[in-house]
Tab-separated table of C-alpha atoms and ligand atoms in Angstrom:
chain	number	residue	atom	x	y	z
S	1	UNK	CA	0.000	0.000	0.000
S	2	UNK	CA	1.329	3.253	-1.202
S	3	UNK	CA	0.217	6.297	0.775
S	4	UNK	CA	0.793	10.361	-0.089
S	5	UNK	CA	1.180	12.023	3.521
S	6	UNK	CA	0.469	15.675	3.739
S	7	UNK	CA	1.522	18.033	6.822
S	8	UNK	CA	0.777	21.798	6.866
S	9	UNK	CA	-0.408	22.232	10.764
S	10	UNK	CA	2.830	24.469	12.094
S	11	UNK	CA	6.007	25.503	10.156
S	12	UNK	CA	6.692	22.965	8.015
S	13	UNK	CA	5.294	22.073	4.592
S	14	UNK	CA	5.773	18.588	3.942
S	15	UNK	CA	4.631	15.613	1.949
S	16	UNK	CA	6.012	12.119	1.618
S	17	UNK	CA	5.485	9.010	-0.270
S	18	UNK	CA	5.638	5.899	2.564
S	19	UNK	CA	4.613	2.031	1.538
S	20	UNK	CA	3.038	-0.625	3.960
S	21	UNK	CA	4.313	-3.819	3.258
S	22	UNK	CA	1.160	-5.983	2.714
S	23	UNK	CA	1.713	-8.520	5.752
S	24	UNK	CA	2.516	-5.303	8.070
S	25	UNK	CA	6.362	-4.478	9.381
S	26	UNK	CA	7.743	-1.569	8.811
S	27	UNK	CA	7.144	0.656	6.101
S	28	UNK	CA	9.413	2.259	3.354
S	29	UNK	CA	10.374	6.084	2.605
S	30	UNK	CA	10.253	6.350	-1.200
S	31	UNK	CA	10.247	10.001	-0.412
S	32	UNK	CA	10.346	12.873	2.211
S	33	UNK	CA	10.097	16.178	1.393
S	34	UNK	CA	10.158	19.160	3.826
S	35	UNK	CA	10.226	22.635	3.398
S	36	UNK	CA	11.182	24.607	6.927
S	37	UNK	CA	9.645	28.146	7.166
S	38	UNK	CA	12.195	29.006	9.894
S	39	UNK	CA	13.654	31.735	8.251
S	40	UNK	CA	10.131	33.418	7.118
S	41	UNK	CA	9.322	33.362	11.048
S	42	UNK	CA	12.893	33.799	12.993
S	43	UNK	CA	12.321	37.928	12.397
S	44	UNK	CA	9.021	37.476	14.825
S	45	UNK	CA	10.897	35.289	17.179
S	46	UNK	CA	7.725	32.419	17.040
S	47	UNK	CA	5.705	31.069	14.366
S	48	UNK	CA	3.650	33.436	12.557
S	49	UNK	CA	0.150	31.880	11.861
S	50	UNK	CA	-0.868	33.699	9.036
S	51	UNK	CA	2.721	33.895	7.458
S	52	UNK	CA	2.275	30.151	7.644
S	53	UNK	CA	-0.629	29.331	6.100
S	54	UNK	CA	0.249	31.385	3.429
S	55	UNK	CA	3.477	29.998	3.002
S	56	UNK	CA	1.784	26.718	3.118
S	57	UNK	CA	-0.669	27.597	-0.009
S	58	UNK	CA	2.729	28.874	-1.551
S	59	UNK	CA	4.742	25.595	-1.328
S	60	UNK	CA	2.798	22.599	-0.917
S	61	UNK	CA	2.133	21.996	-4.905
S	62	UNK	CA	5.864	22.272	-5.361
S	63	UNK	CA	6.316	19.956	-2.199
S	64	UNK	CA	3.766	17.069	-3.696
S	65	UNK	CA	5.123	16.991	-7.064
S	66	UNK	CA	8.794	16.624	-5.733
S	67	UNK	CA	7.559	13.820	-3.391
S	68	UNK	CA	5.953	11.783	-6.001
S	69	UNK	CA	8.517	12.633	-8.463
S	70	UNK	CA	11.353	11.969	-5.597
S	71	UNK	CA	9.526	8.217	-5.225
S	72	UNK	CA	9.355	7.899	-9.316
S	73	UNK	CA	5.784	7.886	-8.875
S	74	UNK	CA	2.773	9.761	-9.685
S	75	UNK	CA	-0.981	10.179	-8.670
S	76	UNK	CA	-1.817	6.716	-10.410
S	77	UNK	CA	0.840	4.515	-8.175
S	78	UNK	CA	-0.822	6.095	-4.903
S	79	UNK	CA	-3.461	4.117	-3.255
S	80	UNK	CA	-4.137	6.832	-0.725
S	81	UNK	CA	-3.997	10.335	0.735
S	82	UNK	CA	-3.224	11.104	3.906
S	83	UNK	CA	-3.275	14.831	5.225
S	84	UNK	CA	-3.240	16.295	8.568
S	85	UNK	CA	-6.324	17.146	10.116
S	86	UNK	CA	-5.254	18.951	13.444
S	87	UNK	CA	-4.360	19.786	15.734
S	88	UNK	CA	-2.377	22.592	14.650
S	89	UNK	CA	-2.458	26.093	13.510
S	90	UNK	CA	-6.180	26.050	11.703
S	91	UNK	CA	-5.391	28.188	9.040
S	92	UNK	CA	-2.169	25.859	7.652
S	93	UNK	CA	-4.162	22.457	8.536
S	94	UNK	CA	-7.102	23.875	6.065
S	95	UNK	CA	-4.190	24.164	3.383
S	96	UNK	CA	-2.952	20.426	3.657
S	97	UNK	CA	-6.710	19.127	4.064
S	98	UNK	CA	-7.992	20.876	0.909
S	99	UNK	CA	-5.547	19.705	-1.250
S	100	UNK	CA	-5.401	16.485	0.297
S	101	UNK	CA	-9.100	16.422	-0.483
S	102	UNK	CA	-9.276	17.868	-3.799
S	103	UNK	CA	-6.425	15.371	-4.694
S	104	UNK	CA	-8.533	12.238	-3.606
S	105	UNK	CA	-11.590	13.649	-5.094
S	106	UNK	CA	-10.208	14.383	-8.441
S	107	UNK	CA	-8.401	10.489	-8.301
S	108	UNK	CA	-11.185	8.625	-6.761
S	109	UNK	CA	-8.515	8.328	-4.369
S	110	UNK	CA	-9.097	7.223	-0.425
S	111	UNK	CA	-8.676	10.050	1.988
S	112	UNK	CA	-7.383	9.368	5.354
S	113	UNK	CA	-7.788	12.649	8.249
S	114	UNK	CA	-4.783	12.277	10.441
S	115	UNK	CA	-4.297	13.263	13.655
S	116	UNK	CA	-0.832	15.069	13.809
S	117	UNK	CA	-0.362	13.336	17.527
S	118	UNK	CA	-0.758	9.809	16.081
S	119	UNK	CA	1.598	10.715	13.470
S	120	UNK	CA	3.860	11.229	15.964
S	121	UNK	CA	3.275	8.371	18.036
S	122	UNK	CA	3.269	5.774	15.151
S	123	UNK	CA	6.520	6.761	13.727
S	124	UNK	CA	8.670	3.894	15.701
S	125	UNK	CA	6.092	1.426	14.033
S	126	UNK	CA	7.576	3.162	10.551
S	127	UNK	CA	10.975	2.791	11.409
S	128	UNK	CA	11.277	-0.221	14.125
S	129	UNK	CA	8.204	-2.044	13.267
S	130	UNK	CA	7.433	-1.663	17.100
S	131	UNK	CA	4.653	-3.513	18.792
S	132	UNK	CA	1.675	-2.294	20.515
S	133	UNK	CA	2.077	-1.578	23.003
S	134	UNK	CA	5.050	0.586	23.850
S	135	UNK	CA	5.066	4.079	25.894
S	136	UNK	CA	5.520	7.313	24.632
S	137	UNK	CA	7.190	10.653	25.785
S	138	UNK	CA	5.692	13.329	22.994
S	139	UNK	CA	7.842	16.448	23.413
S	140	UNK	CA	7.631	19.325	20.613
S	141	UNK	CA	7.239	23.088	20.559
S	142	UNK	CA	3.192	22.306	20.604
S	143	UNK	CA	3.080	19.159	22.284
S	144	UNK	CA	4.633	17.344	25.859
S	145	UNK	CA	2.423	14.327	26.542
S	146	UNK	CA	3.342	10.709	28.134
S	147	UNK	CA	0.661	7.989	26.759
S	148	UNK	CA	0.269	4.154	25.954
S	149	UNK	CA	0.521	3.678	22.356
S	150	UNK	CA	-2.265	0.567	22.673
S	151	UNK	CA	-2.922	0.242	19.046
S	152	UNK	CA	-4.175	2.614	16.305
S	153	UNK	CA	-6.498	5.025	17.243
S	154	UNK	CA	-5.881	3.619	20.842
S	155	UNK	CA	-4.554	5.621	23.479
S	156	UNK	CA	-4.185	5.871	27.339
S	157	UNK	CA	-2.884	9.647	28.739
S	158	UNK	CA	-0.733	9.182	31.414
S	159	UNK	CA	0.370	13.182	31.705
S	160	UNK	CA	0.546	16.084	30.249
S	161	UNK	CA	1.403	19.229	30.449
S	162	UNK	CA	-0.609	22.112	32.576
S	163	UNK	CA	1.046	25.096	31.000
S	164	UNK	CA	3.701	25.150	28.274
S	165	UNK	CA	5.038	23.017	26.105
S	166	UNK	CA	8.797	21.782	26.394
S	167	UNK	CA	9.723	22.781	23.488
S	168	UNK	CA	8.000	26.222	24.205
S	169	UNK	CA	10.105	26.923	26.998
S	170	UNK	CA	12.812	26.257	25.229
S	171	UNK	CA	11.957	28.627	22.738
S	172	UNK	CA	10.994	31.173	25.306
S	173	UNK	CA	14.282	30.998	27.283
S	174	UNK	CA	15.987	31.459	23.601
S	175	UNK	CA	14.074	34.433	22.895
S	176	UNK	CA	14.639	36.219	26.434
S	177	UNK	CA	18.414	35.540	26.462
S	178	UNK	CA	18.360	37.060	22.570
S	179	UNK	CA	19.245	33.253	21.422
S	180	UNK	CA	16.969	33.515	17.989
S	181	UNK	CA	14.203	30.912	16.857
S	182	UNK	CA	13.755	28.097	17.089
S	183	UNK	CA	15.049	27.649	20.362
S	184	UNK	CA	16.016	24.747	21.399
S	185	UNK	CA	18.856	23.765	19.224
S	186	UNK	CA	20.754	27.322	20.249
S	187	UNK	CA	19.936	26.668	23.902
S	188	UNK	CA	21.758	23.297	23.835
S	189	UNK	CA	24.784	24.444	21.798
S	190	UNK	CA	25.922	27.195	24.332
S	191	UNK	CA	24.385	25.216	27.415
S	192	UNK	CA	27.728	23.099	26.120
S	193	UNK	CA	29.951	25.471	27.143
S	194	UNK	CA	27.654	26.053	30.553
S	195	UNK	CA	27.990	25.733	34.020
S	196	UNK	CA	24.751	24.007	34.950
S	197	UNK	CA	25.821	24.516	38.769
S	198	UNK	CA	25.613	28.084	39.048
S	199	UNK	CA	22.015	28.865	38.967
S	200	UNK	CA	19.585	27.180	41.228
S	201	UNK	CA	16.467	27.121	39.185
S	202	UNK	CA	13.172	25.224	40.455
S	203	UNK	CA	12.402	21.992	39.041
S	204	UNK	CA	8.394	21.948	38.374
S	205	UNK	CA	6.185	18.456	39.442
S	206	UNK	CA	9.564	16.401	40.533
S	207	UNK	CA	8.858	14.067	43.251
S	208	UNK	CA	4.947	14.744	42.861
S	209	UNK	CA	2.221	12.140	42.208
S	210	UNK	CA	1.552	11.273	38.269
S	211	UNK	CA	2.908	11.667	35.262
S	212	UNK	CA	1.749	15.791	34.152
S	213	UNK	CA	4.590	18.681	33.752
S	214	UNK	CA	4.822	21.961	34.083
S	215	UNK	CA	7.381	24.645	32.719
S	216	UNK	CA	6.188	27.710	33.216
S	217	UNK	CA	7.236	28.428	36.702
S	218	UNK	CA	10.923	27.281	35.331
S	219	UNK	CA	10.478	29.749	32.297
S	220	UNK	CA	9.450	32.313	34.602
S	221	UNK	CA	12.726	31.617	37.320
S	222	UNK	CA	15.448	31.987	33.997
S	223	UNK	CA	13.441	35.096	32.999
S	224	UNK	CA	13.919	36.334	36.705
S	225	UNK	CA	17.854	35.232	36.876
S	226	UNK	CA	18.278	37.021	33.589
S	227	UNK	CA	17.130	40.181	34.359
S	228	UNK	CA	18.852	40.039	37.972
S	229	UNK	CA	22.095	39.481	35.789
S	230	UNK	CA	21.492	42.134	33.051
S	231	UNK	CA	23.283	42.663	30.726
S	232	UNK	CA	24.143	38.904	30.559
S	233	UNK	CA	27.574	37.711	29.453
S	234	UNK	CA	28.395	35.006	27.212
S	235	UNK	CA	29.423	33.059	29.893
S	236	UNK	CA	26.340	33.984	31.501
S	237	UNK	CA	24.161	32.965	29.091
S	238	UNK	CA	25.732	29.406	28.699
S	239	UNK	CA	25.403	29.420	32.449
S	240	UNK	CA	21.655	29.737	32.324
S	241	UNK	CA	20.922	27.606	29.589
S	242	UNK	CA	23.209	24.686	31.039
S	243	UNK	CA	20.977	25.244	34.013
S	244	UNK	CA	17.775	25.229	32.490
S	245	UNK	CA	18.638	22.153	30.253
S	246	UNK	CA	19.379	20.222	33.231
S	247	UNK	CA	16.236	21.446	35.062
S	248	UNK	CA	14.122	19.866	32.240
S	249	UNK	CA	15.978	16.968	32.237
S	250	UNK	CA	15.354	16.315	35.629
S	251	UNK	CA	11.747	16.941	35.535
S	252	UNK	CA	11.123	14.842	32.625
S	253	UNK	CA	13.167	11.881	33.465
S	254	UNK	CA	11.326	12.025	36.949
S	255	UNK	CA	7.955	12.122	34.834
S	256	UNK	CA	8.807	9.189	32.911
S	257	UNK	CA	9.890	7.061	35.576
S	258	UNK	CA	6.393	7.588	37.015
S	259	UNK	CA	5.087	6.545	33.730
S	260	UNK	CA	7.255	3.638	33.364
S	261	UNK	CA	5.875	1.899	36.824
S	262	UNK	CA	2.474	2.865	36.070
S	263	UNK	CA	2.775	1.462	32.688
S	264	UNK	CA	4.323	-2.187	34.132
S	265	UNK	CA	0.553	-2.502	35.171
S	266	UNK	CA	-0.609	-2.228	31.105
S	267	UNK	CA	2.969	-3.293	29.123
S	268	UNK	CA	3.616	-6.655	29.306
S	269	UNK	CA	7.519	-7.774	29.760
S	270	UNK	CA	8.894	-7.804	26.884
S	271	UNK	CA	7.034	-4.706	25.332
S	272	UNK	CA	8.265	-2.623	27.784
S	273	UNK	CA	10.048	0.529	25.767
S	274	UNK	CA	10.140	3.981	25.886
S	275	UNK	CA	9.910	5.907	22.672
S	276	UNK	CA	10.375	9.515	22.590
S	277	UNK	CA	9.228	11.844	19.592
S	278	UNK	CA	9.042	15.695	18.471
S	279	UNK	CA	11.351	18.060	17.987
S	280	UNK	CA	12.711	18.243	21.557
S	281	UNK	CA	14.189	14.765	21.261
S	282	UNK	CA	17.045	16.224	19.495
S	283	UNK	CA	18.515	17.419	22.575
S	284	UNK	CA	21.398	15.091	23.353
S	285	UNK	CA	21.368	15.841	26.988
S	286	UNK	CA	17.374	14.713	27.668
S	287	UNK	CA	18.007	11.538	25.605
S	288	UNK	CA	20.901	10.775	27.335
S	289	UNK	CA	19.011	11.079	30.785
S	290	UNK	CA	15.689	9.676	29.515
S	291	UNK	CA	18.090	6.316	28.216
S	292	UNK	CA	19.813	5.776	31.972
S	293	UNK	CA	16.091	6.281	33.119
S	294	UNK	CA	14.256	3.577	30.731
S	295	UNK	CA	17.223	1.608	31.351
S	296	UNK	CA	16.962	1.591	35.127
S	297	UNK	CA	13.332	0.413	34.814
S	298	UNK	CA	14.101	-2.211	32.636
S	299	UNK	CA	12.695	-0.454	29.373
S	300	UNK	CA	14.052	-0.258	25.841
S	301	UNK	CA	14.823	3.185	25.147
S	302	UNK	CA	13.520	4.023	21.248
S	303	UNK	CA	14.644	7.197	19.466
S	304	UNK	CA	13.619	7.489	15.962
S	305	UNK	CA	16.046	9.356	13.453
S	306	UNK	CA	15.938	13.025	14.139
S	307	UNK	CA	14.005	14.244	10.660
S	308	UNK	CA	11.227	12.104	11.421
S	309	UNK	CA	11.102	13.056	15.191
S	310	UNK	CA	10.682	16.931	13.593
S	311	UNK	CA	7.345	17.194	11.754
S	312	UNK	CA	7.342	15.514	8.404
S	313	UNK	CA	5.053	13.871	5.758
S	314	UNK	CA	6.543	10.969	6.128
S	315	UNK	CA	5.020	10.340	9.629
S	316	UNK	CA	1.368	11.272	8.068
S	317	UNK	CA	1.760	9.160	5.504
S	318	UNK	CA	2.417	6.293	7.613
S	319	UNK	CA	-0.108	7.184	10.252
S	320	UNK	CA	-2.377	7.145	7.132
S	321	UNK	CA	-0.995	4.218	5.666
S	322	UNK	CA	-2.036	2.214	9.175
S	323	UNK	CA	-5.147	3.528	9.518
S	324	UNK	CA	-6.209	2.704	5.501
S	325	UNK	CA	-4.889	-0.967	6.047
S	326	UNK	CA	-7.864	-1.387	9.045
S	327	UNK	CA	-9.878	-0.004	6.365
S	328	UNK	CA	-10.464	3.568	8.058
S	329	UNK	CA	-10.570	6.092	6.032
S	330	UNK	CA	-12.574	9.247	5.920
S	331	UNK	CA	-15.290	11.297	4.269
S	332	UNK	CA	-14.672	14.115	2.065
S	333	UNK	CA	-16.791	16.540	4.489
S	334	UNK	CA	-14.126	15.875	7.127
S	335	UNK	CA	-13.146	19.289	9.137
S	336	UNK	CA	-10.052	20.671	10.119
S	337	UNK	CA	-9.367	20.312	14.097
S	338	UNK	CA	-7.660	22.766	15.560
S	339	UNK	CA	-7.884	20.697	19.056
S	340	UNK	CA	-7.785	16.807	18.828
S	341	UNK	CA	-6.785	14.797	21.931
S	342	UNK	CA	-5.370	11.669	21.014
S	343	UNK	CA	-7.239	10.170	24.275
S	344	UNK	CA	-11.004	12.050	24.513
S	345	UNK	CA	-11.752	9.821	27.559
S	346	UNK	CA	-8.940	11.356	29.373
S	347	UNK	CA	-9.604	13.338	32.210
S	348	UNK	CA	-8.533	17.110	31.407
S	349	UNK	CA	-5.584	18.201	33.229
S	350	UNK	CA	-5.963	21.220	35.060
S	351	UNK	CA	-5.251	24.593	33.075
S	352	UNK	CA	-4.192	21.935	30.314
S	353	UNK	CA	-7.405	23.208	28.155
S	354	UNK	CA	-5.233	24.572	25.555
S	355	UNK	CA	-2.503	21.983	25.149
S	356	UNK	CA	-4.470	19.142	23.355
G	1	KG4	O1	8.195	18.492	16.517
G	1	KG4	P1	8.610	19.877	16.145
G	1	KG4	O2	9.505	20.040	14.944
G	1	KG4	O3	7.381	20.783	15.860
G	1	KG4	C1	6.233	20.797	16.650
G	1	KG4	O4	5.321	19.965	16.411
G	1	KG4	O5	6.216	21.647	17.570
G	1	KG4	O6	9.320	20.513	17.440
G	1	KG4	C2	9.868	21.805	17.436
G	1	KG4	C3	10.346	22.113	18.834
G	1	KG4	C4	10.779	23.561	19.013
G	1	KG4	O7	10.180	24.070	20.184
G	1	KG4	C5	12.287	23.442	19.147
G	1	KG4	O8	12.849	24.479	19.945
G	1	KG4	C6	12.440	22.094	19.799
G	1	KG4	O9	11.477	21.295	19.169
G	1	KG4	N1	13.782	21.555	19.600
G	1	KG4	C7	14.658	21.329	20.604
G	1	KG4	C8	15.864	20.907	19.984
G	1	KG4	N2	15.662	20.882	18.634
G	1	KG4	C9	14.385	21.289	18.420
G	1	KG4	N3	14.533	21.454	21.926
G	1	KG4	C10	15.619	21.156	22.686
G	1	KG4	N4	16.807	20.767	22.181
G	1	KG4	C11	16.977	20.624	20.844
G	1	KG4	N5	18.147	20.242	20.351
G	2	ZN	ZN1	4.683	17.796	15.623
């Protein structure tokens, strides 16, 4: 099965050609093609909703014909199209649904309405042909979530955030210390040089009950030690972020170990592994921590490669490519979502409202 996967919901444009083997394992990446806005937002220092979605109606015909010409292919060796459906920024997931839509419409084509989460979450099934079920540490600039991967379109919450993303607090101690968007990659580079031990900065949740996070009290302690330090120094600056890095690494590898012995209860020896996703699981340090942490609880620690951890068709595609093979696809009246829990049943996390 041969699926087109379409993603428009933040700052990248992206489509991808993926194929399901028949029997199931994992799939195949006959193309991949992203194209990063970054530079179109890094003067606003934070995606730019409208910038995006028009950038979006700008690239993504360019971006499907270079996928299926990437994968020597064309509309008539697809068997299905896959586009994002939320959550995400509504105005860019409109862009990728419409043409998804039009596409299948025009082809007689299936259309498949992914969930950007799942995309996520089924990527290690892409790339490791993983089991169900495994856990899952979701950590992006939109998105910090710990959940059960049960099966497709099956999901158990065990946290999630009650504020900001991680990989919005990254970006937000970036922008205060000047560091430039996106944040997290600059905050790791000069947190090498950093001494984490200088600053005392709080570390949100650790030690509590459950499995949620929090990083806005830690956002708001750097934004406090940088202004008590102003103007900051190079050295001050790597100071901080070596500080804050560790600070988040400590809070989520305390959140995950909470996860890990609730999940013993649900993943059966033998299952037990701990895949991490989104764009935040590019930062050396957390893996490093997260791996002594899986490994101390007996779990398998799972990183996929870093371009499909970062939004990508290719993870849409697949997600699509599951869902078609249990024969789910979608109607043609399918909405955009700019909200879509992967877990509805879940009970809401307090102040979490926004942070589907
Ligand atoms: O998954 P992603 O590409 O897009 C979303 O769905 O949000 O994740 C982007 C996020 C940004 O917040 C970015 O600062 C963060 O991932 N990120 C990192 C690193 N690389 C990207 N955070 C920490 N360390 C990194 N090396
Ligand atoms: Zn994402």
């Amino acid at each position: 099965m041969t699926i087109l996967g379409i993603e428009t919901s933040c700052d990248e444009t992206a489509a991808a050609v993926v194929r399901r083997p028949a029997g199931g394992g994992r799939g195949e990446i006959l193309s991949n093609a992203v194209f990063s806005q970054i530079e179109a937002h890094a003067p606003f220092g934070g995606v730019v909703p409208e910038i995006a979605a028009r950038a979006h109606v700008e690239h993504l015909d360019g971006l499907i014909a270079r996928a299926l010409r990437d994968a020597g292919t064309d509309f008539a060796g697809v068997d299905g199209i896959a586009a994002t459906a939320g959550p995400g920024l509504i105005g860019g997931v409109i862009v990728g649904l419409m043409t998804a839509k039009g596409i299948a419409a025009a082809r007689g084509l299936p259309f498949i309405a992914v969930n950007h989460l799942e995309g996520h979450a089924l990527t290690a099934r892409l790339t490791d042909d993983l089991p169900f079920p495994y856990l899952l540490l979701l950590v992006s600039g939109g998105h910090s979530q710990l959940l059960v991967v049960e099966g497709v379109g099956r999901y158990r919450r065990l946290g999630t955030t009650i504020d900001d993303a991680v990989g919005e607090a990254f970006d937000k101690v970036a922008k205060l210390m000047g560091l430039g968007y996106p944040g997290g990659p600059a905050v790791e580079r000069i947190a090498r040089e950093g001494d984490g031990a200088r600053f005392a900065l709080p570390r949100p949740m650790l030690g509590r009950e459950g499995c949620d996070f929090s990083f806005s009290g830690l956002k708001t302690a750097v934004r406090q030690l940088a202004e008590a330090h102003a103007p900051l120094s190079e050295e001050d600056k790597a100071d901080i972020a070596a500080a804050f890095q560790i600070a988040v690494a400590d809070v989520l590898s305390d959140r995950c170990e909470n996860a890990m012995a609730a999940a013993n209860d649900i993943i059966p020896p033998g299952h037990r592994r701990l895949v991490v996703a989104g764009g935040v699981a590019a930062n050396m340090v957390l893996r490093e921590r997260l791996m002594v942490s899986a490994h101390a609880f007996g779990y398998e620690f799972v990183v996929p490669p870093l371009k499909l951890c970062t939004d990508n068709g290719a993870m849409i595609a697949w997600a699509g490519a599951e869902r078609m093979a249990l024969g789910l696809t979608d109607p043609i009246d399918t909405g955009p979502r700019a909200r879509w829990p992967l877990d509805p049943d879940a009970a809401p996390a307090r102040g979490a409202g926004v942070k589907a």
